[in-house]
Coordinates of C-alpha atoms (C1' of nucleotides) in Angstrom, one line a residue:
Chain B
X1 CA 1.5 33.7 7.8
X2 CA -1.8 31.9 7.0
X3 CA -3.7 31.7 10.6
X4 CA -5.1 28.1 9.6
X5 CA -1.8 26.8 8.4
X6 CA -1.3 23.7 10.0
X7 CA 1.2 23.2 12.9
X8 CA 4.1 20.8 10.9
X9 CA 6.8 18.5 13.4
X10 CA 8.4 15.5 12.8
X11 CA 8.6 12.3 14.7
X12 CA 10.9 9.3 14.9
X13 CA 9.6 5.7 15.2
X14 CA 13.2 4.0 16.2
X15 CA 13.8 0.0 16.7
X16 CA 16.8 -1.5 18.3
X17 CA 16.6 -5.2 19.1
X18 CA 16.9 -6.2 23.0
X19 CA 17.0 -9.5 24.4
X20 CA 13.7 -10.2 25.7
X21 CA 14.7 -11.0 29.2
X22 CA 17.9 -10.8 31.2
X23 CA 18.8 -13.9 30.0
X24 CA 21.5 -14.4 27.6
X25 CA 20.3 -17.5 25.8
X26 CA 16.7 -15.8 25.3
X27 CA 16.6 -14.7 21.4
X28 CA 16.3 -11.0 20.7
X29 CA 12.9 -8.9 19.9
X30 CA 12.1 -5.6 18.2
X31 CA 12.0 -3.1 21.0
X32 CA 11.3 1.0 20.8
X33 CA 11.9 3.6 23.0
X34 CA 8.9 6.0 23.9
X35 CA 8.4 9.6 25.6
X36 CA 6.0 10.7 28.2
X37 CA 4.1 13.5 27.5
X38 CA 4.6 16.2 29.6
X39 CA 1.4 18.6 29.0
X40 CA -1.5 18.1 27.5
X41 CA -3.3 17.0 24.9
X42 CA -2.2 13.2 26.1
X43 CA -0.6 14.5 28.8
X44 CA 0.9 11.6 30.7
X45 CA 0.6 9.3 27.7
X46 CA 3.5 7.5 26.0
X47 CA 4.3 9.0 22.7
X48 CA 6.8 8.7 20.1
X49 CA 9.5 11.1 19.7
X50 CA 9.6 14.3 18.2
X51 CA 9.3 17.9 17.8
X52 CA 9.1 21.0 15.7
X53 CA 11.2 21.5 12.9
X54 CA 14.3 24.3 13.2
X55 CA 14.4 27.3 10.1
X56 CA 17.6 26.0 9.3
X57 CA 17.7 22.4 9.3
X58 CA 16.0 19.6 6.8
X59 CA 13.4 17.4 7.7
X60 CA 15.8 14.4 8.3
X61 CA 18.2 16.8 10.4
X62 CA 15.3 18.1 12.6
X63 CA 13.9 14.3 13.2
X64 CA 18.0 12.9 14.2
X65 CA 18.2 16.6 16.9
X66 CA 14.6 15.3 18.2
X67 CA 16.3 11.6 18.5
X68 CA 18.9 12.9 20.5
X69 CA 17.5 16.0 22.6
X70 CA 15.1 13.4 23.9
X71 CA 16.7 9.9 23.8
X72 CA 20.1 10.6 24.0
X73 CA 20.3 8.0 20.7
X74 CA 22.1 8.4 17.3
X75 CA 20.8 6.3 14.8
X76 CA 22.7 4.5 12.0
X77 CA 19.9 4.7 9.6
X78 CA 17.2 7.0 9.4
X79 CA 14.2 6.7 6.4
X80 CA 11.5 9.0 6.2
X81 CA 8.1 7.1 6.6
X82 CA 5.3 8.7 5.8
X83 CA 3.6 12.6 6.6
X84 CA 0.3 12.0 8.5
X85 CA -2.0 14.9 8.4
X86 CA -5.9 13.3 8.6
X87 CA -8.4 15.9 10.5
X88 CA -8.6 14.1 13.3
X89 CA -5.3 13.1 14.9
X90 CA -4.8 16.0 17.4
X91 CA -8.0 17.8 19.2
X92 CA -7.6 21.6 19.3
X93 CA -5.0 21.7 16.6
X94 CA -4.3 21.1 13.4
X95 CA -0.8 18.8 13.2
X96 CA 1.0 17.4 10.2
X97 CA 3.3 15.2 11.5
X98 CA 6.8 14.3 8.7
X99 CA 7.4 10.8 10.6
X100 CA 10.9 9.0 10.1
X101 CA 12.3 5.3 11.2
X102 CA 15.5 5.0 12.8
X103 CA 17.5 1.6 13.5
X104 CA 19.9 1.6 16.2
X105 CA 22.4 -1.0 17.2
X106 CA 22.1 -2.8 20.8
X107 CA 25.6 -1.1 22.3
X108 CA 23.8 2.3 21.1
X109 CA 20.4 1.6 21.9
X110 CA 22.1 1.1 25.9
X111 CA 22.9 5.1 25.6
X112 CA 19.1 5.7 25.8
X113 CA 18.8 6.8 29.7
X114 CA 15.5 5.0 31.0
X115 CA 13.7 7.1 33.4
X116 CA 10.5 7.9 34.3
X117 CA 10.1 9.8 31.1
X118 CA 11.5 7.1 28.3
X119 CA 11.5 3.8 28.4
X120 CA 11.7 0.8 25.5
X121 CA 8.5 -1.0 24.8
X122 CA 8.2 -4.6 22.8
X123 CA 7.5 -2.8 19.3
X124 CA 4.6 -5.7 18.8
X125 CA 2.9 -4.9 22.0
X126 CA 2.9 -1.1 22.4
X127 CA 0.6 0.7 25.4
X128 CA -2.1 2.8 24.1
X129 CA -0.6 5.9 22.5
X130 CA -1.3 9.4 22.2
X131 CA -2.3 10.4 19.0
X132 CA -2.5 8.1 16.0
X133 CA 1.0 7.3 17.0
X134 CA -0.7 3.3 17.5
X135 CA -1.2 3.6 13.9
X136 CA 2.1 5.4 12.9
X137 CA 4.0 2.1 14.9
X138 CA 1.8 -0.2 13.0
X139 CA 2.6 0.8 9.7
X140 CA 7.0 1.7 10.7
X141 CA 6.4 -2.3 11.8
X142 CA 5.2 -3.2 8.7
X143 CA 7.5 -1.2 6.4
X144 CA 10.7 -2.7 8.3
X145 CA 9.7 -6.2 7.8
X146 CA 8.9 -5.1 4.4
X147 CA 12.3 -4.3 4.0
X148 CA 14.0 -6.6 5.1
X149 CA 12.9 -8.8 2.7
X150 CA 14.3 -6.9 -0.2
X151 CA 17.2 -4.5 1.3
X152 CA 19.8 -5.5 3.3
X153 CA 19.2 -3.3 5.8
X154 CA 19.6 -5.5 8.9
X155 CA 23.0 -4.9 8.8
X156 CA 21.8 -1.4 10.4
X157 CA 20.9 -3.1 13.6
X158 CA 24.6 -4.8 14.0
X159 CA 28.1 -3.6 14.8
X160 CA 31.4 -3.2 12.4
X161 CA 32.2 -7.1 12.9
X162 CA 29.4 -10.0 12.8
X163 CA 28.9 -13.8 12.2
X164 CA 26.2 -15.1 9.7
X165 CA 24.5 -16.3 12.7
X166 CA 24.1 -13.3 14.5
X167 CA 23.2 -11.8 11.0
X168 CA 20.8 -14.3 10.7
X169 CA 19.3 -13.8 14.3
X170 CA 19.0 -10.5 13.1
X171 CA 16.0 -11.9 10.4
X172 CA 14.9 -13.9 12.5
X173 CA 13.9 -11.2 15.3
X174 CA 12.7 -8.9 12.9
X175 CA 10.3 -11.7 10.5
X176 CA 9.5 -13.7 14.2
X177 CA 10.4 -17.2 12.0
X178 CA 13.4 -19.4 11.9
X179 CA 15.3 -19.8 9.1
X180 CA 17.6 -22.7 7.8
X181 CA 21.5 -21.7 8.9
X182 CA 22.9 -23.2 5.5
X183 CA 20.3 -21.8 3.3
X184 CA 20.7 -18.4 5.0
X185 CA 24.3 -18.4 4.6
X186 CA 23.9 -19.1 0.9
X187 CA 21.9 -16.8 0.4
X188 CA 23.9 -14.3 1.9
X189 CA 27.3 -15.2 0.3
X190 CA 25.5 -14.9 -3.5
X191 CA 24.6 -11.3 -3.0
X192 CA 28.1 -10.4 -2.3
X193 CA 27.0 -8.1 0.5
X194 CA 29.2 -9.2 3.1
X195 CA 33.1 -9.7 3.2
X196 CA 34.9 -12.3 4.8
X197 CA 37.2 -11.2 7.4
X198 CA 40.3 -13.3 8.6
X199 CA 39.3 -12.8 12.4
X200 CA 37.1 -15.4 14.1
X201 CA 34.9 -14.9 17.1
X202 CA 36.2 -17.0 19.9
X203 CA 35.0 -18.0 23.5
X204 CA 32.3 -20.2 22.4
X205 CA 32.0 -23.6 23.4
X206 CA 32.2 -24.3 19.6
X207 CA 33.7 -24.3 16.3
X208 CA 34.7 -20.5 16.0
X209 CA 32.8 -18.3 13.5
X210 CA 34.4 -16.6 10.9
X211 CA 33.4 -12.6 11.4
X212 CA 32.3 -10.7 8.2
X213 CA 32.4 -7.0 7.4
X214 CA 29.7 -5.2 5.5
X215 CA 30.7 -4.6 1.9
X216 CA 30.5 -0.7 1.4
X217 CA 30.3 -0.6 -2.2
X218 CA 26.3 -2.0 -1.7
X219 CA 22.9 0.0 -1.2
X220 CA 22.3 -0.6 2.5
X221 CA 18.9 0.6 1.7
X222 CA 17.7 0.5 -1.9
X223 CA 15.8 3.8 -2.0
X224 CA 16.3 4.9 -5.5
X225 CA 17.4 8.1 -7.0
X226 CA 16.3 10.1 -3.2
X227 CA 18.3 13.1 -1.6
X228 CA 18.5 11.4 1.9
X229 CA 18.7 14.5 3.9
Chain V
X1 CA 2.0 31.0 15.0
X2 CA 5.6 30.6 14.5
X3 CA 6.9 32.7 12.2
X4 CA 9.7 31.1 11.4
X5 CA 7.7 28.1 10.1
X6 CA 7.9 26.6 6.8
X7 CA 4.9 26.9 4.5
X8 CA 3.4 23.5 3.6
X9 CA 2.2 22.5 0.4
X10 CA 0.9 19.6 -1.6
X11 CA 1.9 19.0 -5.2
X12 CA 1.4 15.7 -7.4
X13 CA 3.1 13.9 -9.9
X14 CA 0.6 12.7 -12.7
X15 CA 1.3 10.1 -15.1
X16 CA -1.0 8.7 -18.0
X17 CA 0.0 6.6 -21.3
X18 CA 0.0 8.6 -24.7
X19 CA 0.6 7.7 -27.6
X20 CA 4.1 8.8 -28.7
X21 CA 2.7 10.3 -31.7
X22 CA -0.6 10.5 -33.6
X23 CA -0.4 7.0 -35.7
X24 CA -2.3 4.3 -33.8
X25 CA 0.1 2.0 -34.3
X26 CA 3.5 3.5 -32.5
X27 CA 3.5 2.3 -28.5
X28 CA 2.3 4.4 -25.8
X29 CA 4.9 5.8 -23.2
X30 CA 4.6 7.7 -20.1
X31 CA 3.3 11.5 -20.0
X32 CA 3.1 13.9 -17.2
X33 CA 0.8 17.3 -17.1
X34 CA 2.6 20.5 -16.2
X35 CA 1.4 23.5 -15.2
X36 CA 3.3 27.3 -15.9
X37 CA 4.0 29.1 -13.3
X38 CA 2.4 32.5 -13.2
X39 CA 4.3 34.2 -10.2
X40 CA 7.6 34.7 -8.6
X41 CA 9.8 32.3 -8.2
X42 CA 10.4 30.6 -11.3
X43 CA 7.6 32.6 -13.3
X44 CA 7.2 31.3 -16.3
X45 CA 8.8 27.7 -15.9
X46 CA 6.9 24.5 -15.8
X47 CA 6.0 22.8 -12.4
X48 CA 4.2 20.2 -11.1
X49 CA 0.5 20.9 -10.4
X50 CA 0.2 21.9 -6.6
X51 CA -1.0 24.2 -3.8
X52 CA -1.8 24.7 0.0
X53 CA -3.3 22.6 2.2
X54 CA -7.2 24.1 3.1
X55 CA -8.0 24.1 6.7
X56 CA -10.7 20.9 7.1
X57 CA -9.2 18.6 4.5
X58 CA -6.6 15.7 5.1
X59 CA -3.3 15.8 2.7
X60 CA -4.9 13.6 0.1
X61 CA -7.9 15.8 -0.4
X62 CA -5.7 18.5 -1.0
X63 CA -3.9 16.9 -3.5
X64 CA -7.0 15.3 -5.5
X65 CA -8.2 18.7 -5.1
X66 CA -5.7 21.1 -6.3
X67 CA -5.5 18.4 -9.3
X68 CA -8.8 19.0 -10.5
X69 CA -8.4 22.7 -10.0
X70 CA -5.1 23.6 -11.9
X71 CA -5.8 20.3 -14.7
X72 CA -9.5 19.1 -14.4
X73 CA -7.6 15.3 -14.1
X74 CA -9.4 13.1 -11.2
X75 CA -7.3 10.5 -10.7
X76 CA -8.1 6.7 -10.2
X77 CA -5.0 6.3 -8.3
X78 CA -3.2 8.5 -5.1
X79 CA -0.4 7.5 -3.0
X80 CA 2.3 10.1 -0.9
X81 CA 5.2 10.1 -2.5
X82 CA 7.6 12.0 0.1
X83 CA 7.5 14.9 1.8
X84 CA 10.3 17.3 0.4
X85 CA 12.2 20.0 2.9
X86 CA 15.5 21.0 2.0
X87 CA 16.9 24.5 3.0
X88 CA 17.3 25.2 -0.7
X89 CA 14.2 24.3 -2.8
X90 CA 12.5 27.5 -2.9
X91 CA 14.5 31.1 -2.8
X92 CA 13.4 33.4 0.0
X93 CA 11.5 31.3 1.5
X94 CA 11.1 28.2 3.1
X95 CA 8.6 25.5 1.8
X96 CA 8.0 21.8 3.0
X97 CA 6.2 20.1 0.1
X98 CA 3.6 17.0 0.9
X99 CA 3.9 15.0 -2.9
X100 CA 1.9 12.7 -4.0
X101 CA 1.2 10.7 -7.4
X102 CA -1.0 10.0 -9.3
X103 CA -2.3 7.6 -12.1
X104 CA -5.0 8.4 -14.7
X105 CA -6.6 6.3 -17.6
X106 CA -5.6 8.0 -21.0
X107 CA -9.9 8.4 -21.6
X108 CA -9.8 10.4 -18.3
X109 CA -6.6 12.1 -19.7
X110 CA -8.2 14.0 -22.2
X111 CA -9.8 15.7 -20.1
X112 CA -7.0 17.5 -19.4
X113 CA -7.6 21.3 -21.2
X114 CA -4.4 21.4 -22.8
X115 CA -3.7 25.2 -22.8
X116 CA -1.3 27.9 -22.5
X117 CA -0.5 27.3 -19.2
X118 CA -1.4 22.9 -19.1
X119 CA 0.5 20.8 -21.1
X120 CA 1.9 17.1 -21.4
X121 CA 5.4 15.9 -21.2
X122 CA 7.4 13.1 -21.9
X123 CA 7.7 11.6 -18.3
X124 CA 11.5 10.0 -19.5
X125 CA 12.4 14.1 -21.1
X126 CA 10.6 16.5 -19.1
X127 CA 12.2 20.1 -19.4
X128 CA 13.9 21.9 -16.6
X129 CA 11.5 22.4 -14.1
X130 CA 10.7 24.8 -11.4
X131 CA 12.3 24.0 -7.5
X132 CA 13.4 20.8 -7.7
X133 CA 10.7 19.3 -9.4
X134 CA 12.9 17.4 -11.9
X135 CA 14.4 15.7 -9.0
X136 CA 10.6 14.6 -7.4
X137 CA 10.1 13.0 -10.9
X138 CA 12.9 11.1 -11.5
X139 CA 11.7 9.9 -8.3
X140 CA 8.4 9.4 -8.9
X141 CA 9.4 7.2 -12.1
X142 CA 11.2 5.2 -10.1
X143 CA 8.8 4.8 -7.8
X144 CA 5.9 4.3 -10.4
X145 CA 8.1 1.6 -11.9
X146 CA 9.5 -0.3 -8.8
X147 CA 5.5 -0.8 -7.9
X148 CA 4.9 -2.2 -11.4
X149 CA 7.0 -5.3 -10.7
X150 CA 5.4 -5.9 -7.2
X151 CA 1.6 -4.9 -7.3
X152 CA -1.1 -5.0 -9.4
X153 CA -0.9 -1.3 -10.3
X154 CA -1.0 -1.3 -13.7
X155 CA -4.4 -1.8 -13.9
X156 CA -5.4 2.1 -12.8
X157 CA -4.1 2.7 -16.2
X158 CA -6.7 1.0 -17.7
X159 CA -10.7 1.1 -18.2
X160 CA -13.2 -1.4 -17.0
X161 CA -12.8 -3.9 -19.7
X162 CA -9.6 -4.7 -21.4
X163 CA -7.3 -7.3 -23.0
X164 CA -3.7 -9.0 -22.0
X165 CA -2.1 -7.3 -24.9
X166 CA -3.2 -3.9 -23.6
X167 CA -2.6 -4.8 -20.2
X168 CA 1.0 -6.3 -21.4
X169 CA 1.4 -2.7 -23.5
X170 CA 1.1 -1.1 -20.0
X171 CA 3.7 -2.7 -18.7
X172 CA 5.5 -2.9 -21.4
X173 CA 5.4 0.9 -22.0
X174 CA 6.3 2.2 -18.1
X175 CA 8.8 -0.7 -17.6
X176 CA 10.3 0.0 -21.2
X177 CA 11.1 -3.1 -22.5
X178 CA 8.8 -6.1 -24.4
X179 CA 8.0 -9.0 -22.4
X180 CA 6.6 -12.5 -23.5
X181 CA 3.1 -12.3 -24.5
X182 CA 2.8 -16.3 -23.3
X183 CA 4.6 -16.2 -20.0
X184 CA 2.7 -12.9 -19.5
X185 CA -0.3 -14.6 -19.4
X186 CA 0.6 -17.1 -17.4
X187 CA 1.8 -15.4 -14.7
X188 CA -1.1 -12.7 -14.4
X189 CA -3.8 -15.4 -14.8
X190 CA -1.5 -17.5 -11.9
X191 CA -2.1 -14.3 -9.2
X192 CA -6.0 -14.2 -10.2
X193 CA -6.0 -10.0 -9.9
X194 CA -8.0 -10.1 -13.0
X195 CA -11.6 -12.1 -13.8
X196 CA -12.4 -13.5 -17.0
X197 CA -15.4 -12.1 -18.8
X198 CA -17.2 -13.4 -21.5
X199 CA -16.9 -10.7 -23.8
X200 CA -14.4 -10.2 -26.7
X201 CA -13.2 -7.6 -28.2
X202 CA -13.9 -7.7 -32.1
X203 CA -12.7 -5.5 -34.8
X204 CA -9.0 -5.9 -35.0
X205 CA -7.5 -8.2 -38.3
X206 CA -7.0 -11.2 -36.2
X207 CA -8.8 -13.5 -33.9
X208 CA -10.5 -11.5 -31.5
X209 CA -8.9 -11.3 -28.0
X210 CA -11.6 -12.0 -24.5
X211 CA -11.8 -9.2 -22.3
X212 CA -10.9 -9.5 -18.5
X213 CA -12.2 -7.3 -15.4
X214 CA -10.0 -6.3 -12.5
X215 CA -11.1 -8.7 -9.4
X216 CA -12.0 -6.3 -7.0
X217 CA -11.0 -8.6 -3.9
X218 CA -7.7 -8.0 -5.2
X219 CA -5.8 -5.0 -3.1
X220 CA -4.3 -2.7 -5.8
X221 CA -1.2 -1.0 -4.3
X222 CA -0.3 -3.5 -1.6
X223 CA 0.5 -0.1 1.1
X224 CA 0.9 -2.2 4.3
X225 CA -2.0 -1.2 6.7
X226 CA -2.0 2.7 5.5
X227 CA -5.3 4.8 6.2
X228 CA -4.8 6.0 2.6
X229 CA -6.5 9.7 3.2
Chain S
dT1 C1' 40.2 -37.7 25.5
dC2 C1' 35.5 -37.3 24.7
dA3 C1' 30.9 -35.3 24.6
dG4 C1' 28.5 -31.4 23.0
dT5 C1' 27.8 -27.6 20.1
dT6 C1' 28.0 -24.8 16.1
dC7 C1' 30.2 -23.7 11.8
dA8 C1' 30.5 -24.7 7.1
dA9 C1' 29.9 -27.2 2.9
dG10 C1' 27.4 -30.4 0.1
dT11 C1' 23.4 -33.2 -2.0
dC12 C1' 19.0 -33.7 -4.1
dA13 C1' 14.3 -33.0 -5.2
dA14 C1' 10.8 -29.6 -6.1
dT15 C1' 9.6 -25.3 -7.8
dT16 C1' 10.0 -21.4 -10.6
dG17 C1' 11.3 -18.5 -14.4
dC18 C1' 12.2 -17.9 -19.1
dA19 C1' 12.8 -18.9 -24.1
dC20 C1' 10.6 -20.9 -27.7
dC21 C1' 7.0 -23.7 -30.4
dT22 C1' 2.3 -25.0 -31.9
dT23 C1' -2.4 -24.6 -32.6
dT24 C1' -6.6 -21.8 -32.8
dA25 C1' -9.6 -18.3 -34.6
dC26 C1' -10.5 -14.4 -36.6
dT27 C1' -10.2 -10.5 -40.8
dG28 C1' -9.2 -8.8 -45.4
dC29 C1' -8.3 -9.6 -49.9
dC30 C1' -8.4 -11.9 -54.3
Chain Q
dG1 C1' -15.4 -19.0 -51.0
dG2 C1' -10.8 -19.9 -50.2
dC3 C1' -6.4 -18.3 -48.8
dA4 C1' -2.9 -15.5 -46.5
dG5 C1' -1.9 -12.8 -42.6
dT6 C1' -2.1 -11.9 -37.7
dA7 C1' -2.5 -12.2 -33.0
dA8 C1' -4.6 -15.0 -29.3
dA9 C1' -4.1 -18.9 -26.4
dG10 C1' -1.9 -22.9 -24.8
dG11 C1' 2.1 -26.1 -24.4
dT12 C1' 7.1 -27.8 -23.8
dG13 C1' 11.7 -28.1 -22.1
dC14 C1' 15.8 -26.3 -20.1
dA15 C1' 18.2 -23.6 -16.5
dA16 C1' 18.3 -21.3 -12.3
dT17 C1' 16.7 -21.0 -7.7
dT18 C1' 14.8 -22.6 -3.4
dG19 C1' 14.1 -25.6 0.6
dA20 C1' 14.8 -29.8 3.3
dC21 C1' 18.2 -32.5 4.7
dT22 C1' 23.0 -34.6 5.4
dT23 C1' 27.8 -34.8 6.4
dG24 C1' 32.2 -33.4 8.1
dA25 C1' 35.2 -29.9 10.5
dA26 C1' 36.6 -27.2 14.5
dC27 C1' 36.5 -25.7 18.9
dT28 C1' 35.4 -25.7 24.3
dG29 C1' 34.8 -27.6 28.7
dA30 C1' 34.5 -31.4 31.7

DNA sequence: TCAGTTCAAGTCAATTGCACCTTTACTGCC
DNA sequence: GGCAGTAAAGGTGCAATTGACTTGAACTGA
C-alpha cells in the first residue's frame, strides 16, 4: 500500500421534512440530522454522517450501513453527490470523502433517536461544521431543489398513500414558494406519475381528498443509464 | 494504513468533434481518446486515460494531469463525473475510481499524438473496453448530452471566434439530430451567452456569416455553488 | 341547517415553442 | 458584368403550455 494514499470514507447528507414547530398547522421545512464528533480533529463539532468504507460492500452500501449504525434511519432514496478531495479539508490527513443524499419520510425520519450525540438541524440554517461539511450541505441543498424541478423525486419524502396537497406541500417545503393548487394538480395529472386511488382521506373539516398512489412504471429519479449501487 | 482499503484512482472521459471522415463536408460527431493498457489486468485492451491521485494535488489536478501525461490533451472543460466502486470492476483487487470528463476544441485535439498506444474512437461505437469503462461512457454521453440542452456548454467545443452554424453543428452533432437554423438563433441570441463581434467570416460561397464571442459573464456549466477543483 | 374549508374542474389571456417563409448578401462561373 | 447558387438573417403564424383567476362540489362541526 502507497503510504501517501489518501484516507477514502463516505458520508450521507440526509433530508426529511419536519414541521417547523409543534404545531400542526405550521407548514413543513427541510430538516437534517447531524453527528457529534467524538475525537478530534473537530472534536465536539456537528458533522455529517459517515464512515469508512467496508472490503466488501459498494460505495452506496457502505454510505446506507453509516446511515444506520449512526442514525438508526433507512432511507428511501439514496444519490451519490459528489467526491470531495481538495488539500485542505482535514488537517493532519489526507481525506477523500464519496458523499451521498438520502431522503427519508417523516414516520421514518421519527426512528432517528435524538440524543446528545444526533440531533436534526433546519437544513437552511446549519451550525458551523466540521470540515467542509458547510459546503458539502450547501451544494446536497442546491442539488435537491435542482431536482425537484425536473424529477419527481418528492415522492421520496412521502408515504404509500398521499393527496395532491400534501404532494404539493411537499414543493412547496423543498422550493420555500407557494404554488397555485389547480395549476399544481394539472401539472401533476399530465405527467401520468401518480394513480388515482378509490380511497379518500377523511377527518377533515372538508371536502375529502381523493388519495393517489405513485405510478411504479416512472423514473423516480431520472439518473440515466447509472448502476445505482 | 488499512490494508484492506481500496486503491483510489482518477480517470477521465474526453470528448472532442471529428470529422467522421477526411472530406470537409461530412458532419462532425463525437470522438473519445483511448489509451492501451500496457499491464495486468486487461493488458492490451483500450481504457480510459487515468491514474493515481499524487499526494498535494486535489482530484481535479489529478485528472487534468494524468490527461496531459498519457494524451498531451489540456482540456478547456473538467467536471466529476461519479465516483465508481463496485466489488467487481477490477479482478484481484479492489479499486474506487474518481471520473471525470472532459471537453477539448478539435485545434487542441490534434494535439493528441495518435500512436500505438493513443488513439480516437467513435464516442456512439467505442470497442469493448477495459473494467467497466464502457459502462462510464455510455454514462458520460448521457451526461455530456443532458448538459447540452440546459447550459451553455457547447461553447468549450469551440475557439474564440465562431459562427451560429458552427455553434448549431455542435449541437447538432452531440445531440444527433438537425435543428432550425432560424429558431436556433433566436433562442441563443434570446439568453445573451454569446456577444456579437464585428468580424465576419469570409471565404465560404455564400454571404459571409458575423462571428460571435462567448460573453464571459455568462457561467458555463451552471454546477450549483461547486468549488470546482 | 348553515358557515367554513378545501377539493376539483374550468376559463381565458399571455407566453413560449416550433414549422415554415422571405429577404439579404456574398461567391463562382459564364 | 450579370446571373445562378447558397447560406445568413430576419419575420410570420399556429399550436401547445403556463399562470392567474373563477366556479361549483363535498364534507365537517357548530
Amino acid at each position: 500500500m502507497n503510504p501517501e494514499a489518501p484516507t477514502l470514507a463516505v458520508s450521507t447528507v440526509i433530508f426529511a421534512l419536519r414541521a417547523t414547530d409543534s404545531s400542526e398547522t405550521s407548514p413543513a421545512t427541510l430538516w437534517l440530522p447531524l453527528v457529534r464528533r467524538i475525537r478530534e480533529p473537530f472534536e465536539g463539532k456537528w458533522a455529517l454522517p459517515g464512515g469508512p468504507i467496508g472490503a466488501s460492500e459498494s460505495l452506496g452500501d457502505a454510505a446506507a450501513r453509516n446511515l444506520l449504525e449512526t442514525t438508526s434511519l433507512r432511507s428511501r432514496y439514496l444519490e451519490q453527490l459528489y467526491a470531495f478531495g481538495t488539500l485542505d479539508r482535514s488537517p493532519s490527513q489526507r481525506v477523500v470523502s464519496i458523499v451521498y443524499w438520502a431522503l427519508v419520510r417523516p414516520d421514518e425520519a421519527e426512528r432517528a433517536t435524538e440524543g446528545e450525540n444526533v440531533r436534526w438541524f433546519a437544513a437552511d440554517d446549519p451550525p458551523q461544521l466540521a470540515f467542509d461539511h458547510n459546503t458539502i450541505v450547501e451544494y446536497a441543498l442546491w442539488r435537491l431543489r435542482n431536482k425537484m424541478e425536473y424529477s419527481r423525486i418528492a415522492h421520496a419524502f412521502l408515504g404509500e398513500r398521499f393527496t395532491l396537497t400534501q404532494l404539493r406541500e411537499v414543493y412547496e417545503a423543498v422550493l420555500r414558494k407557494p404554488l397555485d393548487p389547480a395549476n399544481f394538480r394539472r401539472q401533476i395529472e399530465s405527467t401520468n406519475s401518480v394513480v388515482a386511488t378509490d380511497e379518500r382521506l377523511a377527518g377533515g373539516r372538508h371536502r375529502p381528498p381523493r388519495l393517489y398512489r405513485y405510478n411504479e412504471s416512472f423514473d423516480l429519479a431520472d439518473n440515466g443509464p447509472l448502476p445505482m449501487t
